[in-house]
GROMACS .gro file of N, CA, C and O in nm:
model
  532
    1MET      N    1  -1.568  -3.855  -1.259
    1MET     CA    2  -1.736  -3.831  -1.241
    1MET      C    3  -1.752  -3.690  -1.152
    1MET      O    4  -1.696  -3.677  -1.087
    2ARG      N    5  -1.865  -3.661  -1.215
    2ARG     CA    6  -1.921  -3.540  -1.165
    2ARG      C    7  -2.083  -3.527  -1.133
    2ARG      O    8  -2.133  -3.611  -1.145
    3ILE      N    9  -2.121  -3.436  -1.013
    3ILE     CA   10  -2.253  -3.475  -0.970
    3ILE      C   11  -2.353  -3.360  -1.106
    3ILE      O   12  -2.297  -3.247  -1.125
    4TYR      N   13  -2.418  -3.418  -1.148
    4TYR     CA   14  -2.505  -3.361  -1.255
    4TYR      C   15  -2.632  -3.302  -1.178
    4TYR      O   16  -2.664  -3.188  -1.191
    5ILE      N   17  -2.710  -3.417  -1.136
    5ILE     CA   18  -2.850  -3.356  -1.047
    5ILE      C   19  -2.854  -3.441  -0.931
    5ILE      O   20  -2.834  -3.562  -0.948
    6THR      N   21  -2.900  -3.361  -0.872
    6THR     CA   22  -2.915  -3.408  -0.707
    6THR      C   23  -3.063  -3.412  -0.705
    6THR      O   24  -3.125  -3.279  -0.720
    7SER      N   25  -3.166  -3.492  -0.582
    7SER     CA   26  -3.279  -3.403  -0.566
    7SER      C   27  -3.310  -3.388  -0.439
    7SER      O   28  -3.254  -3.429  -0.352
    8ILE      N   29  -3.422  -3.331  -0.386
    8ILE     CA   30  -3.499  -3.301  -0.292
    8ILE      C   31  -3.629  -3.330  -0.263
    8ILE      O   32  -3.692  -3.256  -0.367
    9PRO      N   33  -3.651  -3.374  -0.203
    9PRO     CA   34  -3.786  -3.440  -0.193
    9PRO      C   35  -3.897  -3.275  -0.166
    9PRO      O   36  -3.860  -3.231  -0.071
   10ILE      N   37  -4.032  -3.314  -0.219
   10ILE     CA   38  -4.110  -3.152  -0.204
   10ILE      C   39  -4.240  -3.200  -0.199
   10ILE      O   40  -4.248  -3.314  -0.261
   11ALA      N   41  -4.313  -3.157  -0.134
   11ALA     CA   42  -4.481  -3.162  -0.129
   11ALA      C   43  -4.544  -3.070  -0.253
   11ALA      O   44  -4.642  -3.081  -0.301
   12ASP      N   45  -4.499  -2.967  -0.257
   12ASP     CA   46  -4.563  -2.878  -0.347
   12ASP      C   47  -4.462  -2.795  -0.467
   12ASP      O   48  -4.362  -2.705  -0.397
   13TYR      N   49  -4.466  -2.811  -0.624
   13TYR     CA   50  -4.379  -2.750  -0.674
   13TYR      C   51  -4.356  -2.600  -0.669
   13TYR      O   52  -4.269  -2.539  -0.636
   14ASN      N   53  -4.453  -2.504  -0.669
   14ASN     CA   54  -4.465  -2.392  -0.667
   14ASN      C   55  -4.439  -2.319  -0.495
   14ASN      O   56  -4.370  -2.238  -0.553
   15GLN      N   57  -4.480  -2.383  -0.439
   15GLN     CA   58  -4.416  -2.346  -0.313
   15GLN      C   59  -4.262  -2.350  -0.289
   15GLN      O   60  -4.193  -2.297  -0.220
   16ALA      N   61  -4.220  -2.503  -0.336
   16ALA     CA   62  -4.058  -2.529  -0.325
   16ALA      C   63  -3.969  -2.431  -0.452
   16ALA      O   64  -3.906  -2.358  -0.387
   17LEU      N   65  -4.044  -2.425  -0.545
   17LEU     CA   66  -3.974  -2.299  -0.638
   17LEU      C   67  -3.981  -2.189  -0.588
   17LEU      O   68  -3.881  -2.121  -0.613
   18THR      N   69  -4.081  -2.090  -0.528
   18THR     CA   70  -4.078  -1.990  -0.466
   18THR      C   71  -3.949  -1.990  -0.337
   18THR      O   72  -3.913  -1.885  -0.361
   19PHE      N   73  -3.996  -2.099  -0.250
   19PHE     CA   74  -3.876  -2.077  -0.158
   19PHE      C   75  -3.708  -2.066  -0.205
   19PHE      O   76  -3.639  -1.994  -0.185
   20TYR      N   77  -3.695  -2.166  -0.289
   20TYR     CA   78  -3.570  -2.165  -0.366
   20TYR      C   79  -3.522  -2.075  -0.419
   20TYR      O   80  -3.383  -2.049  -0.400
   21THR      N   81  -3.591  -2.009  -0.480
   21THR     CA   82  -3.572  -1.901  -0.612
   21THR      C   83  -3.573  -1.785  -0.521
   21THR      O   84  -3.468  -1.685  -0.498
   22GLN      N   85  -3.681  -1.729  -0.471
   22GLN     CA   86  -3.707  -1.590  -0.422
   22GLN      C   87  -3.641  -1.603  -0.273
   22GLN      O   88  -3.587  -1.483  -0.222
   23ILE      N   89  -3.635  -1.684  -0.206
   23ILE     CA   90  -3.568  -1.690  -0.037
   23ILE      C   91  -3.443  -1.731  -0.069
   23ILE      O   92  -3.332  -1.618  -0.013
   24LEU      N   93  -3.377  -1.826  -0.100
   24LEU     CA   94  -3.272  -1.873  -0.094
   24LEU      C   95  -3.161  -1.848  -0.211
   24LEU      O   96  -3.059  -1.820  -0.192
   25GLY      N   97  -3.222  -1.815  -0.331
   25GLY     CA   98  -3.181  -1.697  -0.411
   25GLY      C   99  -3.094  -1.813  -0.569
   25GLY      O  100  -3.024  -1.773  -0.654
   26PHE      N  101  -3.127  -1.951  -0.568
   26PHE     CA  102  -3.099  -2.031  -0.661
   26PHE      C  103  -3.201  -1.975  -0.781
   26PHE      O  104  -3.305  -1.879  -0.784
   27GLN      N  105  -3.160  -2.011  -0.922
   27GLN     CA  106  -3.238  -1.980  -1.037
   27GLN      C  107  -3.274  -2.088  -1.097
   27GLN      O  108  -3.216  -2.219  -1.098
   28LYS      N  109  -3.427  -2.098  -1.170
   28LYS     CA  110  -3.480  -2.192  -1.209
   28LYS      C  111  -3.420  -2.231  -1.341
   28LYS      O  112  -3.343  -2.105  -1.419
   29LYS      N  113  -3.345  -2.368  -1.363
   29LYS     CA  114  -3.274  -2.404  -1.488
   29LYS      C  115  -3.386  -2.493  -1.566
   29LYS      O  116  -3.396  -2.430  -1.685
   30ARG      N  117  -3.443  -2.559  -1.518
   30ARG     CA  118  -3.542  -2.647  -1.635
   30ARG      C  119  -3.692  -2.652  -1.547
   30ARG      O  120  -3.689  -2.655  -1.436
   31ASP      N  121  -3.800  -2.647  -1.650
   31ASP     CA  122  -3.901  -2.664  -1.581
   31ASP      C  123  -3.992  -2.721  -1.722
   31ASP      O  124  -4.041  -2.670  -1.814
   32ILE      N  125  -4.002  -2.846  -1.692
   32ILE     CA  126  -4.061  -2.945  -1.830
   32ILE      C  127  -4.180  -3.009  -1.786
   32ILE      O  128  -4.162  -3.063  -1.691
   33GLU      N  129  -4.266  -2.959  -1.839
   33GLU     CA  130  -4.410  -3.048  -1.857
   33GLU      C  131  -4.399  -3.177  -1.886
   33GLU      O  132  -4.351  -3.218  -1.982
   34LEU      N  133  -4.421  -3.302  -1.757
   34LEU     CA  134  -4.416  -3.401  -1.811
   34LEU      C  135  -4.567  -3.466  -1.839
   34LEU      O  136  -4.583  -3.591  -1.854
   35GLY      N  137  -4.676  -3.392  -1.787
   35GLY     CA  138  -4.796  -3.475  -1.810
   35GLY      C  139  -4.850  -3.492  -1.668
   35GLY      O  140  -4.762  -3.545  -1.594
   36GLY      N  141  -4.973  -3.515  -1.668
   36GLY     CA  142  -5.027  -3.547  -1.565
   36GLY      C  143  -4.992  -3.433  -1.439
   36GLY      O  144  -5.035  -3.469  -1.315
   37GLY      N  145  -4.992  -3.321  -1.457
   37GLY     CA  146  -4.932  -3.222  -1.319
   37GLY      C  147  -4.789  -3.267  -1.305
   37GLY      O  148  -4.754  -3.155  -1.232
   38ALA      N  149  -4.710  -3.344  -1.340
   38ALA     CA  150  -4.570  -3.361  -1.336
   38ALA      C  151  -4.469  -3.259  -1.415
   38ALA      O  152  -4.516  -3.248  -1.501
   39ARG      N  153  -4.362  -3.255  -1.337
   39ARG     CA  154  -4.266  -3.138  -1.388
   39ARG      C  155  -4.144  -3.205  -1.373
   39ARG      O  156  -4.144  -3.257  -1.249
   40PHE      N  157  -4.050  -3.173  -1.477
   40PHE     CA  158  -3.930  -3.188  -1.424
   40PHE      C  159  -3.872  -3.023  -1.413
   40PHE      O  160  -3.831  -2.959  -1.512
   41LEU      N  161  -3.836  -3.042  -1.239
   41LEU     CA  162  -3.812  -2.878  -1.219
   41LEU      C  163  -3.650  -2.857  -1.157
   41LEU      O  164  -3.653  -2.954  -1.023
   42THR      N  165  -3.584  -2.787  -1.214
   42THR     CA  166  -3.440  -2.785  -1.140
   42THR      C  167  -3.400  -2.647  -1.138
   42THR      O  168  -3.443  -2.567  -1.175
   43VAL      N  169  -3.340  -2.627  -1.013
   43VAL     CA  170  -3.256  -2.502  -0.980
   43VAL      C  171  -3.116  -2.500  -0.946
   43VAL      O  172  -3.085  -2.623  -0.970
   44VAL      N  173  -3.022  -2.385  -0.972
   44VAL     CA  174  -2.884  -2.403  -0.984
   44VAL      C  175  -2.879  -2.266  -0.905
   44VAL      O  176  -2.919  -2.182  -0.897
   45SER      N  177  -2.712  -2.253  -0.866
   45SER     CA  178  -2.695  -2.155  -0.818
   45SER      C  179  -2.660  -2.058  -0.916
   45SER      O  180  -2.576  -2.088  -1.024
   46PRO      N  181  -2.693  -1.943  -0.877
   46PRO     CA  182  -2.631  -1.803  -0.973
   46PRO      C  183  -2.517  -1.830  -1.003
   46PRO      O  184  -2.459  -1.736  -1.123
   47GLU      N  185  -2.402  -1.840  -0.914
   47GLU     CA  186  -2.269  -1.850  -0.933
   47GLU      C  187  -2.194  -1.988  -1.007
   47GLU      O  188  -2.131  -1.977  -1.022
   48ASP      N  189  -2.300  -2.090  -1.044
   48ASP     CA  190  -2.253  -2.180  -1.092
   48ASP      C  191  -2.324  -2.225  -1.184
   48ASP      O  192  -2.410  -2.317  -1.181
   49PRO      N  193  -2.442  -2.187  -1.302
   49PRO     CA  194  -2.558  -2.178  -1.377
   49PRO      C  195  -2.523  -2.297  -1.460
   49PRO      O  196  -2.630  -2.385  -1.475
   50ASP      N  197  -2.397  -2.356  -1.489
   50ASP     CA  198  -2.388  -2.480  -1.520
   50ASP      C  199  -2.330  -2.577  -1.448
   50ASP      O  200  -2.312  -2.689  -1.522
   51GLY      N  201  -2.326  -2.583  -1.330
   51GLY     CA  202  -2.330  -2.679  -1.214
   51GLY      C  203  -2.428  -2.764  -1.213
   51GLY      O  204  -2.509  -2.738  -1.289
   52PRO      N  205  -2.419  -2.846  -1.048
   52PRO     CA  206  -2.520  -2.911  -1.071
   52PRO      C  207  -2.606  -2.876  -1.034
   52PRO      O  208  -2.655  -2.765  -0.966
   53GLU      N  209  -2.736  -2.958  -1.077
   53GLU     CA  210  -2.882  -2.907  -1.052
   53GLU      C  211  -2.966  -2.971  -0.920
   53GLU      O  212  -2.902  -3.064  -0.905
   54LEU      N  213  -3.027  -2.909  -0.889
   54LEU     CA  214  -3.109  -2.958  -0.753
   54LEU      C  215  -3.254  -2.973  -0.823
   54LEU      O  216  -3.335  -2.905  -0.882
   55LEU      N  217  -3.289  -3.086  -0.824
   55LEU     CA  218  -3.420  -3.167  -0.889
   55LEU      C  219  -3.503  -3.127  -0.764
   55LEU      O  220  -3.494  -3.163  -0.650
   56LEU      N  221  -3.653  -3.059  -0.769
   56LEU     CA  222  -3.768  -3.065  -0.686
   56LEU      C  223  -3.838  -3.177  -0.714
   56LEU      O  224  -3.912  -3.117  -0.814
   57GLU      N  225  -3.810  -3.273  -0.642
   57GLU     CA  226  -3.894  -3.401  -0.664
   57GLU      C  227  -3.987  -3.397  -0.574
   57GLU      O  228  -3.987  -3.416  -0.463
   58PRO      N  229  -4.138  -3.388  -0.631
   58PRO     CA  230  -4.263  -3.428  -0.558
   58PRO      C  231  -4.271  -3.562  -0.525
   58PRO      O  232  -4.363  -3.605  -0.536
   59ASN      N  233  -4.170  -3.620  -0.435
   59ASN     CA  234  -4.198  -3.750  -0.379
   59ASN      C  235  -4.206  -3.747  -0.226
   59ASN      O  236  -4.181  -3.862  -0.162
   60ALA      N  237  -4.257  -3.620  -0.169
   60ALA     CA  238  -4.251  -3.596  -0.030
   60ALA      C  239  -4.313  -3.716   0.059
   60ALA      O  240  -4.315  -3.723   0.167
   61ASP      N  241  -4.475  -3.764   0.004
   61ASP     CA  242  -4.581  -3.822   0.063
   61ASP      C  243  -4.549  -3.989   0.004
   61ASP      O  244  -4.578  -4.066   0.057
   62TYR      N  245  -4.406  -4.020  -0.091
   62TYR     CA  246  -4.356  -4.155  -0.072
   62TYR      C  247  -4.343  -4.220   0.053
   62TYR      O  248  -4.281  -4.153   0.103
   63PRO      N  249  -4.386  -4.340   0.075
   63PRO     CA  250  -4.378  -4.397   0.229
   63PRO      C  251  -4.234  -4.377   0.274
   63PRO      O  252  -4.254  -4.320   0.386
   64ALA      N  253  -4.183  -4.459   0.192
   64ALA     CA  254  -4.032  -4.492   0.240
   64ALA      C  255  -3.975  -4.340   0.253
   64ALA      O  256  -3.865  -4.280   0.385
   65MET      N  257  -3.985  -4.212   0.165
   65MET     CA  258  -3.957  -4.095   0.189
   65MET      C  259  -3.995  -4.001   0.304
   65MET      O  260  -3.930  -3.959   0.368
   66LYS      N  261  -4.138  -4.016   0.309
   66LYS     CA  262  -4.209  -3.957   0.442
   66LYS      C  263  -4.132  -3.998   0.556
   66LYS      O  264  -4.119  -3.952   0.647
   67ALA      N  265  -4.135  -4.116   0.576
   67ALA     CA  266  -4.086  -4.183   0.676
   67ALA      C  267  -3.927  -4.138   0.733
   67ALA      O  268  -3.915  -4.091   0.825
   68LEU      N  269  -3.851  -4.089   0.635
   68LEU     CA  270  -3.693  -4.041   0.627
   68LEU      C  271  -3.697  -3.919   0.663
   68LEU      O  272  -3.640  -3.872   0.764
   69ARG      N  273  -3.784  -3.842   0.605
   69ARG     CA  274  -3.811  -3.711   0.625
   69ARG      C  275  -3.836  -3.689   0.770
   69ARG      O  276  -3.809  -3.582   0.852
   70GLU      N  277  -3.961  -3.755   0.834
   70GLU     CA  278  -3.971  -3.732   0.944
   70GLU      C  279  -3.915  -3.743   1.053
   70GLU      O  280  -3.886  -3.698   1.114
   71VAL      N  281  -3.826  -3.874   1.044
   71VAL     CA  282  -3.710  -3.917   1.106
   71VAL      C  283  -3.583  -3.800   1.118
   71VAL      O  284  -3.535  -3.751   1.215
   72LEU      N  285  -3.547  -3.790   1.029
   72LEU     CA  286  -3.435  -3.655   1.022
   72LEU      C  287  -3.491  -3.507   1.056
   72LEU      O  288  -3.422  -3.460   1.162
   73ALA      N  289  -3.632  -3.519   1.066
   73ALA     CA  290  -3.655  -3.346   1.072
   73ALA      C  291  -3.674  -3.426   1.272
   73ALA      O  292  -3.640  -3.293   1.350
   74GLU      N  293  -3.749  -3.511   1.324
   74GLU     CA  294  -3.718  -3.530   1.456
   74GLU      C  295  -3.576  -3.537   1.533
   74GLU      O  296  -3.582  -3.469   1.621
   75ASP      N  297  -3.489  -3.579   1.465
   75ASP     CA  298  -3.336  -3.572   1.540
   75ASP      C  299  -3.279  -3.415   1.481
   75ASP      O  300  -3.165  -3.446   1.501
   76GLY      N  301  -3.330  -3.357   1.386
   76GLY     CA  302  -3.263  -3.233   1.343
   76GLY      C  303  -3.140  -3.220   1.250
   76GLY      O  304  -3.083  -3.152   1.252
   77ILE      N  305  -3.176  -3.330   1.152
   77ILE     CA  306  -3.052  -3.382   1.077
   77ILE      C  307  -3.109  -3.310   0.942
   77ILE      O  308  -3.197  -3.353   0.897
   78PRO      N  309  -3.052  -3.228   0.897
   78PRO     CA  310  -3.066  -3.162   0.742
   78PRO      C  311  -3.061  -3.296   0.663
   78PRO      O  312  -2.962  -3.396   0.652
   79ILE      N  313  -3.111  -3.263   0.564
   79ILE     CA  314  -3.124  -3.366   0.445
   79ILE      C  315  -3.020  -3.334   0.345
   79ILE      O  316  -2.969  -3.392   0.242
   80THR      N  317  -2.959  -3.194   0.338
   80THR     CA  318  -2.839  -3.172   0.250
   80THR      C  319  -2.801  -3.031   0.319
   80THR      O  320  -2.849  -2.987   0.384
   81SER      N  321  -2.704  -2.979   0.232
   81SER     CA  322  -2.636  -2.873   0.297
   81SER      C  323  -2.547  -2.764   0.169
   81SER      O  324  -2.523  -2.848   0.049
   82PHE      N  325  -2.566  -2.649   0.209
   82PHE     CA  326  -2.552  -2.587   0.105
   82PHE      C  327  -2.397  -2.491   0.135
   82PHE      O  328  -2.438  -2.444   0.260
   83ALA      N  329  -2.325  -2.439   0.071
   83ALA     CA  330  -2.202  -2.367   0.100
   83ALA      C  331  -2.246  -2.223   0.103
   83ALA      O  332  -2.309  -2.201  -0.021
   84VAL      N  333  -2.209  -2.158   0.186
   84VAL     CA  334  -2.245  -1.987   0.156
   84VAL      C  335  -2.073  -1.940   0.241
   84VAL      O  336  -2.003  -2.018   0.299
   85ASP      N  337  -2.057  -1.781   0.193
   85ASP     CA  338  -1.932  -1.752   0.247
   85ASP      C  339  -1.905  -1.727   0.385
   85ASP      O  340  -1.840  -1.713   0.444
   86ASP      N  341  -2.048  -1.652   0.431
   86ASP     CA  342  -2.020  -1.645   0.568
   86ASP      C  343  -2.164  -1.668   0.615
   86ASP      O  344  -2.319  -1.627   0.587
   87VAL      N  345  -2.178  -1.752   0.702
   87VAL     CA  346  -2.298  -1.807   0.776
   87VAL      C  347  -2.408  -1.693   0.861
   87VAL      O  348  -2.519  -1.700   0.825
   88GLN      N  349  -2.302  -1.639   0.956
   88GLN     CA  350  -2.359  -1.507   1.035
   88GLN      C  351  -2.444  -1.442   0.920
   88GLN      O  352  -2.549  -1.391   0.935
   89ALA      N  353  -2.402  -1.379   0.814
   89ALA     CA  354  -2.474  -1.287   0.727
   89ALA      C  355  -2.582  -1.340   0.650
   89ALA      O  356  -2.689  -1.297   0.653
   90GLU      N  357  -2.558  -1.474   0.602
   90GLU     CA  358  -2.669  -1.574   0.525
   90GLU      C  359  -2.798  -1.564   0.654
   90GLU      O  360  -2.924  -1.552   0.591
   91TYR      N  361  -2.763  -1.602   0.771
   91TYR     CA  362  -2.837  -1.638   0.885
   91TYR      C  363  -2.943  -1.514   0.900
   91TYR      O  364  -3.050  -1.524   0.862
   92GLU      N  365  -2.890  -1.405   0.892
   92GLU     CA  366  -2.943  -1.300   0.924
   92GLU      C  367  -3.039  -1.248   0.791
   92GLU      O  368  -3.135  -1.219   0.832
   93ARG      N  369  -2.987  -1.252   0.683
   93ARG     CA  370  -3.036  -1.211   0.529
   93ARG      C  371  -3.177  -1.330   0.540
   93ARG      O  372  -3.292  -1.289   0.537
   94LEU      N  373  -3.155  -1.445   0.560
   94LEU     CA  374  -3.264  -1.526   0.572
   94LEU      C  375  -3.352  -1.517   0.705
   94LEU      O  376  -3.523  -1.526   0.695
   95GLN      N  377  -3.334  -1.492   0.841
   95GLN     CA  378  -3.406  -1.455   0.906
   95GLN      C  379  -3.513  -1.321   0.857
   95GLN      O  380  -3.630  -1.352   0.902
   96LYS      N  381  -3.461  -1.219   0.799
   96LYS     CA  382  -3.500  -1.137   0.755
   96LYS      C  383  -3.626  -1.129   0.667
   96LYS      O  384  -3.744  -1.080   0.650
   97LEU      N  385  -3.601  -1.272   0.580
   97LEU     CA  386  -3.711  -1.279   0.509
   97LEU      C  387  -3.822  -1.382   0.573
   97LEU      O  388  -3.897  -1.466   0.498
   98GLY      N  389  -3.795  -1.431   0.686
   98GLY     CA  390  -3.878  -1.523   0.777
   98GLY      C  391  -3.855  -1.657   0.778
   98GLY      O  392  -3.940  -1.736   0.803
   99VAL      N  393  -3.750  -1.699   0.688
   99VAL     CA  394  -3.714  -1.822   0.757
   99VAL      C  395  -3.702  -1.878   0.905
   99VAL      O  396  -3.644  -1.795   0.949
  100ILE      N  397  -3.731  -1.985   0.919
  100ILE     CA  398  -3.746  -2.055   1.048
  100ILE      C  399  -3.605  -2.145   1.055
  100ILE      O  400  -3.594  -2.212   0.985
  101PHE      N  401  -3.510  -2.089   1.140
  101PHE     CA  402  -3.387  -2.179   1.187
  101PHE      C  403  -3.460  -2.268   1.321
  101PHE      O  404  -3.490  -2.237   1.425
  102THR      N  405  -3.399  -2.390   1.289
  102THR     CA  406  -3.380  -2.462   1.405
  102THR      C  407  -3.248  -2.505   1.475
  102THR      O  408  -3.229  -2.518   1.602
  103GLN      N  409  -3.144  -2.449   1.419
  103GLN     CA  410  -2.980  -2.434   1.453
  103GLN      C  411  -2.935  -2.305   1.455
  103GLN      O  412  -2.934  -2.295   1.332
  104GLU      N  413  -2.925  -2.186   1.557
  104GLU     CA  414  -2.846  -2.077   1.518
  104GLU      C  415  -2.719  -2.103   1.443
  104GLU      O  416  -2.667  -2.253   1.479
  105PRO      N  417  -2.639  -2.025   1.383
  105PRO     CA  418  -2.504  -2.069   1.340
  105PRO      C  419  -2.426  -2.074   1.483
  105PRO      O  420  -2.443  -2.030   1.581
  106LEU      N  421  -2.344  -2.188   1.454
  106LEU     CA  422  -2.268  -2.277   1.587
  106LEU      C  423  -2.148  -2.321   1.533
  106LEU      O  424  -2.149  -2.388   1.398
  107SER      N  425  -2.047  -2.285   1.569
  107SER     CA  426  -1.891  -2.363   1.541
  107SER      C  427  -1.823  -2.446   1.667
  107SER      O  428  -1.852  -2.405   1.763
  108GLN      N  429  -1.848  -2.566   1.625
  108GLN     CA  430  -1.764  -2.695   1.745
  108GLN      C  431  -1.608  -2.711   1.689
  108GLN      O  432  -1.650  -2.828   1.669
  109GLY      N  433  -1.538  -2.628   1.673
  109GLY     CA  434  -1.434  -2.679   1.614
  109GLY      C  435  -1.425  -2.687   1.463
  109GLY      O  436  -1.294  -2.729   1.430
  110GLY      N  437  -1.494  -2.669   1.402
  110GLY     CA  438  -1.520  -2.716   1.238
  110GLY      C  439  -1.585  -2.586   1.219
  110GLY      O  440  -1.566  -2.478   1.251
  111PRO      N  441  -1.628  -2.590   1.080
  111PRO     CA  442  -1.681  -2.463   1.003
  111PRO      C  443  -1.824  -2.438   1.096
  111PRO      O  444  -1.852  -2.536   1.132
  112THR      N  445  -1.853  -2.329   1.082
  112THR     CA  446  -1.973  -2.273   1.135
  112THR      C  447  -2.069  -2.287   1.001
  112THR      O  448  -2.084  -2.327   0.937
  113THR      N  449  -2.198  -2.372   1.118
  113THR     CA  450  -2.341  -2.429   1.018
  113THR      C  451  -2.466  -2.364   1.088
  113THR      O  452  -2.420  -2.310   1.196
  114ALA      N  453  -2.544  -2.346   1.011
  114ALA     CA  454  -2.676  -2.308   1.040
  114ALA      C  455  -2.790  -2.416   0.979
  114ALA      O  456  -2.740  -2.457   0.892
  115VAL      N  457  -2.913  -2.447   1.090
  115VAL     CA  458  -2.997  -2.547   1.013
  115VAL      C  459  -3.163  -2.449   0.985
  115VAL      O  460  -3.190  -2.362   1.119
  116PHE      N  461  -3.218  -2.450   0.891
  116PHE     CA  462  -3.362  -2.419   0.881
  116PHE      C  463  -3.442  -2.514   0.824
  116PHE      O  464  -3.393  -2.607   0.757
  117ASP      N  465  -3.574  -2.448   0.821
  117ASP     CA  466  -3.679  -2.545   0.741
  117ASP      C  467  -3.671  -2.483   0.617
  117ASP      O  468  -3.690  -2.362   0.611
  118ASP      N  469  -3.722  -2.566   0.520
  118ASP     CA  470  -3.767  -2.507   0.364
  118ASP      C  471  -3.864  -2.501   0.335
  118ASP      O  472  -3.894  -2.476   0.228
  119THR      N  473  -3.972  -2.483   0.445
  119THR     CA  474  -4.154  -2.484   0.424
  119THR      C  475  -4.213  -2.606   0.331
  119THR      O  476  -4.291  -2.600   0.322
  120ASN      N  477  -4.106  -2.701   0.322
  120ASN     CA  478  -4.141  -2.833   0.231
  120ASN      C  479  -4.139  -2.950   0.338
  120ASN      O  480  -4.143  -3.042   0.288
  121GLY      N  481  -4.110  -2.948   0.485
  121GLY     CA  482  -4.107  -3.065   0.531
  121GLY      C  483  -3.892  -3.098   0.538
  121GLY      O  484  -3.870  -3.196   0.602
  122ASN      N  485  -3.844  -3.028   0.480
  122ASN     CA  486  -3.721  -3.083   0.504
  122ASN      C  487  -3.616  -2.952   0.590
  122ASN      O  488  -3.629  -2.838   0.588
  123LEU      N  489  -3.515  -3.016   0.663
  123LEU     CA  490  -3.412  -2.946   0.716
  123LEU      C  491  -3.296  -2.912   0.626
  123LEU      O  492  -3.259  -3.015   0.569
  124LEU      N  493  -3.264  -2.791   0.609
  124LEU     CA  494  -3.142  -2.738   0.533
  124LEU      C  495  -3.031  -2.690   0.602
  124LEU      O  496  -3.046  -2.648   0.697
  125GLN      N  497  -2.919  -2.696   0.568
  125GLN     CA  498  -2.812  -2.670   0.668
  125GLN      C  499  -2.686  -2.592   0.563
  125GLN      O  500  -2.690  -2.589   0.426
  126ILE      N  501  -2.686  -2.476   0.616
  126ILE     CA  502  -2.597  -2.402   0.530
  126ILE      C  503  -2.463  -2.422   0.594
  126ILE      O  504  -2.407  -2.399   0.737
  127VAL      N  505  -2.327  -2.420   0.564
  127VAL     CA  506  -2.207  -2.454   0.610
  127VAL      C  507  -2.098  -2.325   0.556
  127VAL      O  508  -2.133  -2.293   0.406
  128GLU      N  509  -2.043  -2.248   0.639
  128GLU     CA  510  -1.946  -2.182   0.591
  128GLU      C  511  -1.817  -2.221   0.513
  128GLU      O  512  -1.732  -2.316   0.604
  129LEU      N  513  -1.795  -2.177   0.370
  129LEU     CA  514  -1.690  -2.240   0.282
  129LEU      C  515  -1.657  -2.125   0.223
  129LEU      O  516  -1.742  -2.120   0.117
  130LYS      N  517  -1.529  -2.083   0.243
  130LYS     CA  518  -1.479  -1.981   0.159
  130LYS      C  519  -1.480  -2.040   0.000
  130LYS      O  520  -1.401  -2.147   0.012
  131LYS      N  521  -1.494  -1.953  -0.103
  131LYS     CA  522  -1.495  -1.986  -0.244
  131LYS      C  523  -1.332  -2.026  -0.262
  131LYS      O  524  -1.254  -1.961  -0.193
  132GLY      N  525  -1.320  -2.124  -0.334
  132GLY     CA  526  -1.206  -2.175  -0.337
  132GLY      C  527  -1.115  -2.286  -0.219
  132GLY      O  528  -1.019  -2.323  -0.243
  133ALA      N  529  -1.206  -2.266  -0.126
  133ALA     CA  530  -1.133  -2.345   0.011
  133ALA      C  531  -1.171  -2.491  -0.027
  133ALA      O  532  -1.266  -2.559  -0.053
   0.00000   0.00000   0.00000
């Protein structure tokens, strides 16, 4: 069994697509119009374009999802995590692009992590994991 698609709740397709591609560096993989303004919109890592896709899913206002997102944000818990080779370097790159961090790079006996806001109401974590590790 492999991960094919996982999703992240968003409120605005274009805002999310801009953030995930132009700021985080993912590539748009699919953008299929579904009618009524709905889209099937996914992004992938440029390092693994045939790997797992991240579905930008416009369910941020669905009551259960809204409640979950609010509680996670209040508690400072990221909704998902992305691997990077060097958290400090990625932190500095993203800061220069205006990304707001809620947790600066931190290591507490394990891998170094940092947490930031994705402009769509989600906290995301980057974790330092060297390729092949």
